[in-house]
Tab-separated table of C-alpha atoms and ligand atoms in Angstrom:
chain	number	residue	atom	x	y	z
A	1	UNK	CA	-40.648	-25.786	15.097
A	2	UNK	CA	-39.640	-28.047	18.321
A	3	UNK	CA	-37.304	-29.661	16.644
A	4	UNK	CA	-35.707	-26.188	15.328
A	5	UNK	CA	-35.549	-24.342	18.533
A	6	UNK	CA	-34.510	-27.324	20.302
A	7	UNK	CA	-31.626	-27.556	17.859
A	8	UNK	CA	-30.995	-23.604	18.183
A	9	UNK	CA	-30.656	-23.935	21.954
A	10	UNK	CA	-28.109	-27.039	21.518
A	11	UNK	CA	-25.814	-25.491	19.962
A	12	UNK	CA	-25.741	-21.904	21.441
A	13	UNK	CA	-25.393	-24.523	24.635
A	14	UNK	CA	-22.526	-25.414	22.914
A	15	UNK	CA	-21.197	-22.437	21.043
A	16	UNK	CA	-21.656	-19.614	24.029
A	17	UNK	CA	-18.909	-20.223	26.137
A	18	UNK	CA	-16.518	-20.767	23.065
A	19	UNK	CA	-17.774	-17.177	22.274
A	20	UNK	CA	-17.648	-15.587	25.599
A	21	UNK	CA	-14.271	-17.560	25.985
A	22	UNK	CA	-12.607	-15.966	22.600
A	23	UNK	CA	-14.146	-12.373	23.674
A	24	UNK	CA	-13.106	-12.570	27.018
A	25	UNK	CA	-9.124	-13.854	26.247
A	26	UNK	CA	-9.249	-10.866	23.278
A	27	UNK	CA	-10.485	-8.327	25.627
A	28	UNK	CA	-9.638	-8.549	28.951
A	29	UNK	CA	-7.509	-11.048	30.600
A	30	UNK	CA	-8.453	-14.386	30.713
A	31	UNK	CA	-7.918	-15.961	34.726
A	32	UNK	CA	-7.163	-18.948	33.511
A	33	UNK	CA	-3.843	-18.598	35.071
A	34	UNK	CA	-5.080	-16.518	38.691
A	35	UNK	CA	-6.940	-19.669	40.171
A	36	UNK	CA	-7.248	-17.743	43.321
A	37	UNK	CA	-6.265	-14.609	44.961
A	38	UNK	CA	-5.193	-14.617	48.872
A	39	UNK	CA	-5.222	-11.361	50.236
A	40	UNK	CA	-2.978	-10.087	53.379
A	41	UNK	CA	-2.387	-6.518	54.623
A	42	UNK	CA	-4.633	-3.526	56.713
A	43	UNK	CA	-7.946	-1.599	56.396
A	44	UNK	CA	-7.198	-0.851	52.515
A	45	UNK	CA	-8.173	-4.820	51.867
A	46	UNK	CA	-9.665	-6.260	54.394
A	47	UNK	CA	-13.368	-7.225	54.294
A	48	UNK	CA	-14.825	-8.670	57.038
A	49	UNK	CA	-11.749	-10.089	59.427
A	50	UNK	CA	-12.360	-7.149	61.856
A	51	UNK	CA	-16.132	-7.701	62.338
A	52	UNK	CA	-14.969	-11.042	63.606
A	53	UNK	CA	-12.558	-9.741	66.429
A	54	UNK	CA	-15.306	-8.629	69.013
A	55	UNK	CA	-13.359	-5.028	69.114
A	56	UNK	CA	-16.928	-2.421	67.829
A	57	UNK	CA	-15.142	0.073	68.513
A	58	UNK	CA	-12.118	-0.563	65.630
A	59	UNK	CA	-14.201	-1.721	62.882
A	60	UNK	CA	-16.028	-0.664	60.042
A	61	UNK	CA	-18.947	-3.251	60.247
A	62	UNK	CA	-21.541	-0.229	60.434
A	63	UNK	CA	-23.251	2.201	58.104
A	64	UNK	CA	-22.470	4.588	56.267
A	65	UNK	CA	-19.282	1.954	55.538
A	66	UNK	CA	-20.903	-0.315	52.997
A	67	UNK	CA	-23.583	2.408	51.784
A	68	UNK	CA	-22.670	1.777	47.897
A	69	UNK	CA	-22.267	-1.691	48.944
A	70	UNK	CA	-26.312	-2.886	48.242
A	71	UNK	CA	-26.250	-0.778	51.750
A	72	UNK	CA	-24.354	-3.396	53.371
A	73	UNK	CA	-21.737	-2.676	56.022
A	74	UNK	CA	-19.288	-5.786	55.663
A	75	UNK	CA	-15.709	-4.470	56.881
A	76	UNK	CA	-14.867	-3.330	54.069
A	77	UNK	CA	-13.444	0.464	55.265
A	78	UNK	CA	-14.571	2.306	52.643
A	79	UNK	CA	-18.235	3.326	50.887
A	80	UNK	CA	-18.168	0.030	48.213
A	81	UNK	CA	-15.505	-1.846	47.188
A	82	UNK	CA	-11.997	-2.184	48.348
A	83	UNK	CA	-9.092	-2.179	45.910
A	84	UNK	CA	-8.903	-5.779	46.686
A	85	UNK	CA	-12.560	-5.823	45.244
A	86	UNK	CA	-11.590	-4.664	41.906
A	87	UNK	CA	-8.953	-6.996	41.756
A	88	UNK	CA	-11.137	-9.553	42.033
A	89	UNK	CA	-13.348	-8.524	39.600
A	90	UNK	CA	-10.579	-7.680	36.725
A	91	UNK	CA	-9.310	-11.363	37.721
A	92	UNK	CA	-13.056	-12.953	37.131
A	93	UNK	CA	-12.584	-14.078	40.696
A	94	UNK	CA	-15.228	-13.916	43.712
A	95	UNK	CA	-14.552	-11.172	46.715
A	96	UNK	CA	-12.418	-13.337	48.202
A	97	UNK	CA	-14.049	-15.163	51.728
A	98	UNK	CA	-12.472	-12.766	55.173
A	99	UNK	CA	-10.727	-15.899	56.449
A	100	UNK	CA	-12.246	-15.364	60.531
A	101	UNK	CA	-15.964	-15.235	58.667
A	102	UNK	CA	-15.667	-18.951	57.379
A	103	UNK	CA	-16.583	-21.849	59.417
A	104	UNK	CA	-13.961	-24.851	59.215
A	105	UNK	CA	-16.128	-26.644	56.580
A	106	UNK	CA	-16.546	-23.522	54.752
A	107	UNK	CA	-12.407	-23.640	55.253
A	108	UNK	CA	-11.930	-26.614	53.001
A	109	UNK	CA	-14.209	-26.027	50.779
A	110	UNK	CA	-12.371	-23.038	49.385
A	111	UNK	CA	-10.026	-22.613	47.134
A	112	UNK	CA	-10.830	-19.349	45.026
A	113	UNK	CA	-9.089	-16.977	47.441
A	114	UNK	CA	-9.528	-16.039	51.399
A	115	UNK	CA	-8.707	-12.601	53.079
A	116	UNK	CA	-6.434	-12.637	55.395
A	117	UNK	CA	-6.241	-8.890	55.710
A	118	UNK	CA	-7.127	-6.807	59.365
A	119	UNK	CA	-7.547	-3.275	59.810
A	120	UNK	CA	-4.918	-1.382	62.234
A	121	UNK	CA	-2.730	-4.538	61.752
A	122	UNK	CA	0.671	-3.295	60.191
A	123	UNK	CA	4.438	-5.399	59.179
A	124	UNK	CA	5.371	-5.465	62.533
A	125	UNK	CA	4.194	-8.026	65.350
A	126	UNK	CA	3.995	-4.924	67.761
A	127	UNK	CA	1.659	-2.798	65.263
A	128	UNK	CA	-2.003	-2.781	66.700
A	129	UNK	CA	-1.681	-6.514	68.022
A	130	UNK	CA	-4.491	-6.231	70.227
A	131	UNK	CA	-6.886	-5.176	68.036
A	132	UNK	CA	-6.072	-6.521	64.767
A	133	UNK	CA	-4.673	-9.888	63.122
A	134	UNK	CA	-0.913	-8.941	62.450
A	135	UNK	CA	0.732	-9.891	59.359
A	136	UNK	CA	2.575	-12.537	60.975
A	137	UNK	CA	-0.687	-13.586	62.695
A	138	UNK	CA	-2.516	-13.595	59.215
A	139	UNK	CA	0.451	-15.783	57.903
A	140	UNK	CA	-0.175	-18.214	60.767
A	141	UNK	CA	-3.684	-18.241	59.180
A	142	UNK	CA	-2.404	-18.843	55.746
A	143	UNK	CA	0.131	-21.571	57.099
A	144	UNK	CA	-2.960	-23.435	58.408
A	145	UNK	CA	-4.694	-23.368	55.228
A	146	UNK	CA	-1.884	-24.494	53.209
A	147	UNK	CA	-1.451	-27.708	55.460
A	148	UNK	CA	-5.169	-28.352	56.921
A	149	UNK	CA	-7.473	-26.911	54.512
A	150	UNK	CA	-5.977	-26.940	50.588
A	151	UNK	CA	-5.067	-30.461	51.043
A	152	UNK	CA	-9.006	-31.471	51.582
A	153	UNK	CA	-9.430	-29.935	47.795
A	154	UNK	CA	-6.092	-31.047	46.039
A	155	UNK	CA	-5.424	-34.605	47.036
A	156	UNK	CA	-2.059	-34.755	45.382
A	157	UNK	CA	0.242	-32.247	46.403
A	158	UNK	CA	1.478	-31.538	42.770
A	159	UNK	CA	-1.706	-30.042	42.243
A	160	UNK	CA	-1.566	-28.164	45.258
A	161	UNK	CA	1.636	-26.891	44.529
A	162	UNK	CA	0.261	-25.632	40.981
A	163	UNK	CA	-2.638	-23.713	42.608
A	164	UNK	CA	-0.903	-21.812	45.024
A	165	UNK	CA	2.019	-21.299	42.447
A	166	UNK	CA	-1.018	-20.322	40.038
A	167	UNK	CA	-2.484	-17.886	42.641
A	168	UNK	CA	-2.381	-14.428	43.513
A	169	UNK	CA	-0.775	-12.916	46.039
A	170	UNK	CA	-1.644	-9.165	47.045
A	171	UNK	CA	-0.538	-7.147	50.432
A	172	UNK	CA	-0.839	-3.714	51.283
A	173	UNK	CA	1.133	-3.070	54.586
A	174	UNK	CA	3.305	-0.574	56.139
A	175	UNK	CA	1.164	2.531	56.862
A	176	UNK	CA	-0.134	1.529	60.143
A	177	UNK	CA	3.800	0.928	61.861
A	178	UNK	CA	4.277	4.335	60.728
A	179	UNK	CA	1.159	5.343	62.039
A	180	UNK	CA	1.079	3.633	65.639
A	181	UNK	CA	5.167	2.424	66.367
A	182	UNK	CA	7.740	4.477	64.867
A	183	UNK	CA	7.257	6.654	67.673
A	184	UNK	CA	7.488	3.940	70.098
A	185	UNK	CA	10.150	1.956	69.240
A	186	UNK	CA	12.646	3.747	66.463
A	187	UNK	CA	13.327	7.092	66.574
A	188	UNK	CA	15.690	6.820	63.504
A	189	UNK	CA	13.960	7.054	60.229
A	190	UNK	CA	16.415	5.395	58.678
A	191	UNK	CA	16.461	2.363	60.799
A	192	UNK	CA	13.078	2.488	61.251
A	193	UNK	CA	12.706	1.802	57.788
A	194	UNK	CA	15.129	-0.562	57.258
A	195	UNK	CA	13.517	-2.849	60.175
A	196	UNK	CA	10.186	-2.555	58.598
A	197	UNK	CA	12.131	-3.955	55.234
A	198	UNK	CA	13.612	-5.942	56.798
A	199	UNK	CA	10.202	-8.022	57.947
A	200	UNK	CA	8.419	-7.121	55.310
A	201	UNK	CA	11.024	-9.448	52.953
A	202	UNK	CA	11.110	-12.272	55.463
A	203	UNK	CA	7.065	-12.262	55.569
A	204	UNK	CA	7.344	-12.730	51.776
A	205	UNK	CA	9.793	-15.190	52.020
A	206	UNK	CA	7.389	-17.207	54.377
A	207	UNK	CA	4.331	-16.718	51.973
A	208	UNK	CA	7.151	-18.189	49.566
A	209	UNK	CA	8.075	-21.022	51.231
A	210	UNK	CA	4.391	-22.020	51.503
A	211	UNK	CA	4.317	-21.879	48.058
A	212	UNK	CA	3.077	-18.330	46.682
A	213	UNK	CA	4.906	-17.556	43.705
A	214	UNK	CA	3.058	-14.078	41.918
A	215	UNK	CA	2.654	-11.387	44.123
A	216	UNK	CA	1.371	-7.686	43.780
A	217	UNK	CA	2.491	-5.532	46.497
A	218	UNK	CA	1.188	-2.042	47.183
A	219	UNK	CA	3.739	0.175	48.594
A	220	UNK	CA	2.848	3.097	51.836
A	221	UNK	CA	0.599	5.057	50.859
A	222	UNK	CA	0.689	9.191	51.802
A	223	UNK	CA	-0.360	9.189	55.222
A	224	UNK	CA	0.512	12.678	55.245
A	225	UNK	CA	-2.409	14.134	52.890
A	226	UNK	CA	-5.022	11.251	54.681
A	227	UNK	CA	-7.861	13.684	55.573
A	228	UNK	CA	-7.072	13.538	59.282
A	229	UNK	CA	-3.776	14.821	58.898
A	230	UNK	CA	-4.227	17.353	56.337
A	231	UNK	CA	-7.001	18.963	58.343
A	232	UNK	CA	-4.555	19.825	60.805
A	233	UNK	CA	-2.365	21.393	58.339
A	234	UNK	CA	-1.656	25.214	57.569
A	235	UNK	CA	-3.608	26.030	54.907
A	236	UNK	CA	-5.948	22.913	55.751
A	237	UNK	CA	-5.781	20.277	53.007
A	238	UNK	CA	-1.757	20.048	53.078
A	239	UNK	CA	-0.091	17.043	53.627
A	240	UNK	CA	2.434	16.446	56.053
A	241	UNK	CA	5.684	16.114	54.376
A	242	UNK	CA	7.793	15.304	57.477
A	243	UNK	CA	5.757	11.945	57.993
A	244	UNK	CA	5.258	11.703	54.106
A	245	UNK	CA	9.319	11.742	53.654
A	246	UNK	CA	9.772	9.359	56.309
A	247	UNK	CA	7.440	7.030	54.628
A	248	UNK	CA	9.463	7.804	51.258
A	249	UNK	CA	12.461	6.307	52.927
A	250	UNK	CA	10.781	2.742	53.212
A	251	UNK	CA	9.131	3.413	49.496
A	252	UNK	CA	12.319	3.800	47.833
A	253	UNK	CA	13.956	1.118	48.773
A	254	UNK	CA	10.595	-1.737	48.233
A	255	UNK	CA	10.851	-1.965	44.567
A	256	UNK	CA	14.717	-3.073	45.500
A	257	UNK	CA	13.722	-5.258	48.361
A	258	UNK	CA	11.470	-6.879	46.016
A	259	UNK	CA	14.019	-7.287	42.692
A	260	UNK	CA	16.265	-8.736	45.514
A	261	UNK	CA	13.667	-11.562	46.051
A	262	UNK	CA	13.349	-12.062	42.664
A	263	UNK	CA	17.140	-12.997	42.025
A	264	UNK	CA	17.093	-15.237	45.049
A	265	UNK	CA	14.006	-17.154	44.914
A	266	UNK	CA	13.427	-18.922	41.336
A	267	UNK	CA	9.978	-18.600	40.123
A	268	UNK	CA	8.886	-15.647	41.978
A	269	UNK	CA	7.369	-12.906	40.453
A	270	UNK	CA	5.685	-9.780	41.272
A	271	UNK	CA	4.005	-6.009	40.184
A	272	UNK	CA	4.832	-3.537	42.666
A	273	UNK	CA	2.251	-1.415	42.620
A	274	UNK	CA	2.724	2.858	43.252
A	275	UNK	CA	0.161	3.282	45.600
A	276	UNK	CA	1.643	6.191	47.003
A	277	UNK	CA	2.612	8.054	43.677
A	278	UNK	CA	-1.293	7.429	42.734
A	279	UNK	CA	-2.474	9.353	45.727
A	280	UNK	CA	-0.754	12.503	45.506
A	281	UNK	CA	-1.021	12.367	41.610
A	282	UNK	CA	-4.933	12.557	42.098
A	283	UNK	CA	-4.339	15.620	44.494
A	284	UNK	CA	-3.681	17.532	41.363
A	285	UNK	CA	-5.486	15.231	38.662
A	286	UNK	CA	-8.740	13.515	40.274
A	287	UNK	CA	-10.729	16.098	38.371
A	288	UNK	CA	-10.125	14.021	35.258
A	289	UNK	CA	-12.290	11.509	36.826
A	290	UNK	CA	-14.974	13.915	38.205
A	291	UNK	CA	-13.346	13.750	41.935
A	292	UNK	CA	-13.154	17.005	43.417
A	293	UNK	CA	-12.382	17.347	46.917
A	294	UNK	CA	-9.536	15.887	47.223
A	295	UNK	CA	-8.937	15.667	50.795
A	296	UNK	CA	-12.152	16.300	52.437
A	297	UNK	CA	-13.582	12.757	53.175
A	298	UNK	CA	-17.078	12.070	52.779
A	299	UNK	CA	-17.305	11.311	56.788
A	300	UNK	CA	-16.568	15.149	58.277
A	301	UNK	CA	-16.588	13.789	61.758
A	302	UNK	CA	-12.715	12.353	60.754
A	303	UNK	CA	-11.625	16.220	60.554
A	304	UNK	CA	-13.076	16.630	64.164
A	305	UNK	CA	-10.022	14.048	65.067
A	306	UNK	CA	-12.275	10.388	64.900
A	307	UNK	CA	-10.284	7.801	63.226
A	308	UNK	CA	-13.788	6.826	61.250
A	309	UNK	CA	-17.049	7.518	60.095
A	310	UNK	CA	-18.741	7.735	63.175
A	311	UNK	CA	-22.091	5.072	63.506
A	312	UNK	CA	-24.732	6.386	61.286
A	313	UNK	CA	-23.360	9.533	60.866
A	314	UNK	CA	-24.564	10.689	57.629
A	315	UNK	CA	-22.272	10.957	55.177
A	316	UNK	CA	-21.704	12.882	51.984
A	317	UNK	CA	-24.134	12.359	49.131
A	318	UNK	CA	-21.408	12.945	46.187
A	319	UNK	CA	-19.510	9.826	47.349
A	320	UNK	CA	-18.431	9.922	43.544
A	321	UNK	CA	-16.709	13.150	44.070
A	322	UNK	CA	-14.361	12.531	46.666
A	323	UNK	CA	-11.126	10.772	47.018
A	324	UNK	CA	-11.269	9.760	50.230
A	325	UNK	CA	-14.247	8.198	51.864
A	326	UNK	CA	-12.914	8.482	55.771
A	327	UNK	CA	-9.130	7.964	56.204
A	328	UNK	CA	-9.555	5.899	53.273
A	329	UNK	CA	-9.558	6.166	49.806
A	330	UNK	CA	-13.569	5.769	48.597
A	331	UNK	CA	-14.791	3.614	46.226
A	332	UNK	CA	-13.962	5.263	43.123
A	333	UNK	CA	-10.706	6.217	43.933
A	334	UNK	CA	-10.207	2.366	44.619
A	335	UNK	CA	-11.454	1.236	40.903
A	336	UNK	CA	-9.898	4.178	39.280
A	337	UNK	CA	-6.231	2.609	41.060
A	338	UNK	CA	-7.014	-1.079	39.893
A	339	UNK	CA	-7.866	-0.137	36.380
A	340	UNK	CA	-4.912	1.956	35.802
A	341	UNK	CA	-2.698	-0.865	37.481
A	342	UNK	CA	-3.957	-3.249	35.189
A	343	UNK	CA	-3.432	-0.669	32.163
A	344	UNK	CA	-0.040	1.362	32.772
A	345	UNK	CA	3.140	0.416	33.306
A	346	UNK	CA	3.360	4.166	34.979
A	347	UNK	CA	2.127	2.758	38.332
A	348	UNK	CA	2.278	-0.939	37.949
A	349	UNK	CA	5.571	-2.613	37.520
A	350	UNK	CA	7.947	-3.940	36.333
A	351	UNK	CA	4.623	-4.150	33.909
A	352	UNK	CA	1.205	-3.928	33.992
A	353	UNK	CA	-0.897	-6.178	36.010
A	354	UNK	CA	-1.217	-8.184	32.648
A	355	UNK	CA	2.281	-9.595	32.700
A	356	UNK	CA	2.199	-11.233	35.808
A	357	UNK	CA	-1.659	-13.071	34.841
A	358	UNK	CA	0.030	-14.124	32.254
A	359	UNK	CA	3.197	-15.183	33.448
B	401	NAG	C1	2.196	-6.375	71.318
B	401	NAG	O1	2.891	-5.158	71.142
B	401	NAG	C2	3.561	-4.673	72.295
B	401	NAG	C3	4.183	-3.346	71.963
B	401	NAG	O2	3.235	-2.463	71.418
B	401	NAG	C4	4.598	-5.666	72.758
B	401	NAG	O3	5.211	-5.230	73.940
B	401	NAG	C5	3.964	-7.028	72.969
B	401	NAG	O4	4.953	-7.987	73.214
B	401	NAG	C6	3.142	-7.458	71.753
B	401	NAG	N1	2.393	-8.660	72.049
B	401	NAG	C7	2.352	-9.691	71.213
B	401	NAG	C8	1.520	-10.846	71.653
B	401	NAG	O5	2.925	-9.732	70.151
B	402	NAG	C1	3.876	16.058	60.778
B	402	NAG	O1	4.287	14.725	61.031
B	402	NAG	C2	5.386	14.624	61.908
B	402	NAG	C3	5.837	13.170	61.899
B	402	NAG	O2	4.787	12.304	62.118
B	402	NAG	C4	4.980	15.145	63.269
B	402	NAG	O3	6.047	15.036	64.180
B	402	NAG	C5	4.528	16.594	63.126
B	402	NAG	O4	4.026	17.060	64.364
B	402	NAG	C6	3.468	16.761	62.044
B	402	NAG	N1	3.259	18.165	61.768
B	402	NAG	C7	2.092	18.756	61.904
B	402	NAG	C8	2.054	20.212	61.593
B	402	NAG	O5	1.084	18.177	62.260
């Protein structure tokens, strides 16, 4: 009997990850080829970097953010789990580490993914640079551990030049420059826009050059129908079309800006990912999903004019039901996004999310 359930045991030892490992390639995507996933951009992916800034009055490190997250306020701006979150998840790789959270041990010990991503911050250098980590700042972070940190983990730089080329790259920028500088600095839509794509290219070119090779890149989301806008609309609940077309003059052009990259750079590849078309899509089709109000946020104090969910204010109790969260979209609406990126070539493309793990 020993002998028999000691010889049962060896060789589901054995056998088990075989099985798991044909079930999980047949299924869902294997990561075999996503080693890691480093994450730059605002509020929609960040995770912690903000809670690190000493700025409590521009985070979310406070309830009711984190409520569906085991009640745990991390940064994260939203109830649960960021779209980055997801990600992770469909990729079988941890919630990638917020880079300012991790001590310089912790640094070099890594090398399944860091956040890089800061709320507020936008593409420009002048976007929220006191209270945030700019993209060019969070590439500065990146920079350092490409050259200080990866190179503790992969001793020969073949192999570190796999894993990044291996890795995931994901960004979600733009909607904060529209949000805080076009006012400031360009009064011209059109070159407003253009600057923005401008920068936006050369940061990927820099995450390039470093060695990223897949990215996914979210495009600007509707900042016209975010809650605190579209309260202040006639009826309440419309979006803003004059900021929403403006931000349709940078959105047009990304998927170009990005094909452009393509051509010049060999071996990059990316999704670009609809965020934008997604949004106002679920104005009219979230009740498919069981989301209802679809621009009331689950925080009311952001219709009184607060740019969050103010500390422990209690927020809604259908958190399931509502596409936004505060500003931002809540958790649902976040794994709804991911799982149709990974599954439809409608919002993710060129392909799905599938093509590029594979690639
Ligand atoms: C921050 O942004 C302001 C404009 O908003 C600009 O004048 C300043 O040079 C920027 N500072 C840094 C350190 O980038
Ligand atoms: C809509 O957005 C534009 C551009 O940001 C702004 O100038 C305008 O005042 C907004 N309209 C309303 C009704 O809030």
């Amino acid at each position: 009997m020993n002998i028999n359930y000691l010889t049962i045991s060896f060789l589901l030892t054995l056998l088990l990850p075989l099985i798991s490992g044909l079930s999980s390639n047949h299924l869902k995507c294997s990561s075999k080829n996503i080693p890691a996933m480093y994450v730059f951009g605002d509020s929609l992916f960040e995770n912690g970097n903000s809670c690190h800034l000493g700025l409590p009055s521009n985070e979310a490190c406070f309830l009711p953010y984190g409520i569906d997250f085991g009640g745990k306020p991390t940064g994260r701006c939203t109830n649960g789990k960021t779209m980055a979150d997801y990600l992770a998840i469909l990729l079988r790789l941890p919630f990638p580490s917020p880079y300012l959270g991790l001590s310089k041990h912790q640094r070099s010990k890594i090398t399944r993914g860091i956040t890089y991503a800061s709320a507020g911050s936008g593409i420009l250098q002048e976007t929220n640079n006191e209270t945030s980590l700019t993209l060019p700042t969070q590439l500065k972070h990146f920079k350092r551990t490409v050259q200080n940190d990866l190179p503790k983990m992969f001793k020969e730089h073949v192999l570190l030049e796999r894993h990044l080329s291996e890795s995931l790259f994901v960004i979600n920028a733009g909607v904060n420059d529209y949000g805080q500088t076009i006012n400031k600095i360009f009064p011209s839509t059109r070159s407003f826009a253009l600057l923005l794509l401008k920068e936006f290219s050369r940061h990927l070119q820099e995450l390039y050059i470093l060695g990223a090779r897949k990215f996914l890149v979210n495009n600007i989301p509707p900042a016209g129908c975010f809650p605190s806008i579209a309260a202040h609309m006639t009826p309440k609940g419309n979006c803003n079309e004059t900021l929403n077309k403006k931000i349709n003059f940078y959105n047009k052009r990304l998927l170009g800006v990005l094909y452009q990259l393509q051509s010049q750079l060999p071996g990059f590849i990316f999704v670009h990912a609809d965020l934008n078309g997604f949004l106002v899509e679920m104005r009219t089709t979230a009740h498919k999903y069981g989301i209802f109000d679809t621009w009331k946020p689950c925080c009311h104090n952001i219709i009184d004019g607060d740019p969050r969910c103010r500390r422990d204010v209690i927020p809604c109790a259908d958190r399931n039901t509502h596409l936004y969260f505060d500003d931002h979209p809540s958790q649902i609406t976040n794994n709804i996004y991911v799982k149709r990126c990974f599954q439809e070539a409608t919002i993710c493309r060129p392909s799905d999310l599938k093509h590029l793990v594979y690639a």
